[in-house]
Coordinates of C-alpha atoms in Angstrom, one line a residue:
M1 CA -0.3 -0.3 0.0
R2 CA 0.8 3.4 -1.5
N3 CA 0.5 6.4 0.8
A4 CA -0.4 9.3 -0.5
I5 CA -2.4 13.2 -0.2
T6 CA -4.6 14.8 -2.0
I7 CA -5.0 18.6 -2.9
K8 CA -8.2 20.0 -4.9
K9 CA -8.1 24.2 -4.8
E10 CA -10.3 26.4 -7.5
F11 CA -8.8 29.2 -9.2
N12 CA -10.9 31.9 -10.6
A13 CA -9.4 31.6 -13.5
P14 CA -9.8 29.9 -17.5
I15 CA -8.6 26.5 -17.2
S16 CA -6.2 27.5 -20.3
E17 CA -4.4 30.0 -17.9
V18 CA -4.6 28.1 -15.0
F19 CA -2.5 24.8 -17.3
D20 CA -0.8 27.4 -18.2
L21 CA 0.8 29.0 -14.8
L22 CA 1.2 25.3 -13.3
S23 CA 2.7 23.5 -16.5
K24 CA 5.6 26.6 -15.7
H25 CA 8.6 25.6 -13.0
A26 CA 9.4 28.7 -12.4
T27 CA 5.9 29.2 -10.8
Y28 CA 6.2 26.5 -7.8
N29 CA 8.8 29.5 -7.0
K30 CA 6.3 31.6 -5.9
A31 CA 4.1 29.3 -4.7
F32 CA 6.4 27.7 -2.2
A33 CA 8.9 30.2 -1.1
P34 CA 11.6 30.2 0.2
L35 CA 11.6 26.8 -1.3
Q36 CA 13.8 27.6 -5.1
V37 CA 13.3 25.5 -7.7
V38 CA 15.9 25.4 -11.8
R39 CA 14.6 23.7 -14.5
I40 CA 18.5 21.6 -15.1
K41 CA 17.3 20.2 -18.6
D42 CA 14.6 20.7 -21.0
S43 CA 12.4 19.0 -22.8
A44 CA 12.6 18.1 -26.6
D45 CA 9.7 20.4 -27.1
P46 CA 10.7 24.5 -28.3
Q47 CA 7.4 25.6 -27.3
R48 CA 6.9 24.2 -23.8
P49 CA 10.9 23.4 -22.7
D50 CA 9.1 22.8 -19.6
G51 CA 7.1 19.4 -20.4
V52 CA 7.4 15.4 -20.8
G53 CA 11.6 15.1 -20.8
S54 CA 12.1 18.6 -18.8
I55 CA 13.5 17.9 -15.4
R56 CA 14.1 20.1 -12.0
R57 CA 16.1 20.7 -9.2
M58 CA 14.3 21.9 -5.9
G59 CA 15.9 23.2 -2.7
F60 CA 17.6 26.2 -0.9
G61 CA 20.5 27.8 -2.1
P62 CA 23.2 26.4 -3.5
I63 CA 22.1 23.2 -2.2
K64 CA 18.9 21.7 -4.6
P65 CA 19.1 17.6 -3.6
L66 CA 15.7 17.4 -5.3
Q67 CA 15.1 16.6 -8.9
E68 CA 11.6 15.4 -10.3
E69 CA 11.2 14.8 -14.2
I70 CA 8.7 16.1 -15.9
T71 CA 6.5 12.1 -17.7
L72 CA 3.6 13.7 -18.9
L73 CA 2.0 16.8 -20.1
E74 CA -2.0 17.1 -21.6
E75 CA -2.7 20.4 -22.8
N76 CA -5.4 21.6 -20.2
Q77 CA -6.0 18.2 -18.8
R78 CA -3.1 16.8 -17.2
I79 CA 0.5 16.9 -15.5
E80 CA 2.1 13.6 -13.7
Y81 CA 6.4 13.8 -12.6
K82 CA 8.7 11.7 -11.2
L83 CA 11.4 12.0 -8.2
I84 CA 14.5 11.2 -9.6
N85 CA 17.8 10.2 -8.4
N86 CA 17.1 9.1 -4.8
P87 CA 18.4 6.8 -3.1
L88 CA 16.4 7.8 -0.2
V89 CA 12.9 7.1 -1.6
K90 CA 11.4 4.1 -3.4
H91 CA 8.0 5.3 -5.1
H92 CA 7.7 9.0 -5.9
L93 CA 4.7 10.4 -7.8
G94 CA 2.9 13.4 -8.8
Q95 CA -0.2 13.7 -10.5
I96 CA -1.9 17.9 -11.4
D97 CA -4.9 17.4 -12.6
F98 CA -7.1 20.1 -14.6
K99 CA -11.1 19.9 -14.9
E100 CA -13.3 23.7 -16.0
I101 CA -15.9 24.2 -13.6
T102 CA -16.7 27.4 -15.3
P103 CA -15.2 28.9 -18.0
Y104 CA -13.4 30.6 -15.3
I105 CA -13.7 28.6 -12.5
T106 CA -11.0 25.6 -12.4
L107 CA -10.4 22.7 -9.8
V108 CA -6.8 21.5 -9.6
T109 CA -6.6 18.4 -7.7
Y110 CA -3.2 17.7 -7.8
K111 CA -2.0 13.8 -6.0
I112 CA 1.5 12.7 -4.8
E113 CA 2.2 8.9 -4.4
F114 CA 5.0 8.3 -1.7
T115 CA 6.7 6.0 -0.2
A116 CA 10.5 7.0 1.8
K117 CA 12.1 3.8 2.2
A118 CA 12.9 4.8 5.6
P119 CA 10.3 3.0 7.8
L120 CA 7.6 5.9 9.5
V121 CA 9.2 9.1 7.1
S122 CA 6.4 9.2 4.7
K123 CA 3.6 9.7 6.3
L124 CA 5.3 13.0 8.0
I125 CA 6.6 14.4 4.5
L126 CA 2.9 13.9 3.0
A127 CA 1.7 16.2 6.2
Q128 CA 5.0 18.3 5.6
L129 CA 3.7 18.5 1.6
K130 CA 0.0 18.4 1.9
A131 CA 0.5 21.6 4.1
A132 CA 2.4 23.1 1.8
I133 CA 1.2 22.3 -0.7
T134 CA -2.4 24.0 -0.1
L135 CA -0.5 27.0 1.8
G136 CA 0.7 27.5 -1.8
F137 CA -2.4 26.6 -4.2
S138 CA -3.6 29.5 -1.8
K139 CA -0.9 32.2 -3.1
L140 CA -1.6 31.5 -7.0
A141 CA -5.7 31.0 -6.5
K142 CA -5.0 34.9 -5.5
S143 CA -2.6 36.1 -7.6
I144 CA -4.3 35.5 -10.5
A145 CA -8.8 35.7 -9.7
S146 CA -10.0 37.1 -12.3

């Protein structure tokens, strides 16, 4: 059994605007400050450098130990990524789904599955992630409200 969290947030903006915002690595600098996110590998699609195959590093200052790779990007529908090159993690999958409620309200559902190699650590990390993402999404939603 995997440990998982789900965060749902309504954004008062069209689905295309919300998708565009959340499909860019740089957005996460604003949402999760002081955490810093930097793209270290572009996707093969020059129109969408943060797309499938792109890799981002996350951390603080010069220390950015976490790496995530975008594995799926379906315009205005879903983004998926996985944690890579981390010896402390057995499994990590992030999935962000987008649903149009009205032309100007978008529901974002963010799911994370996470299993650490050390027992009992997964639930603690997921609780911290849930708190950080909930706060970060609230900040983003306020910043783009139409």
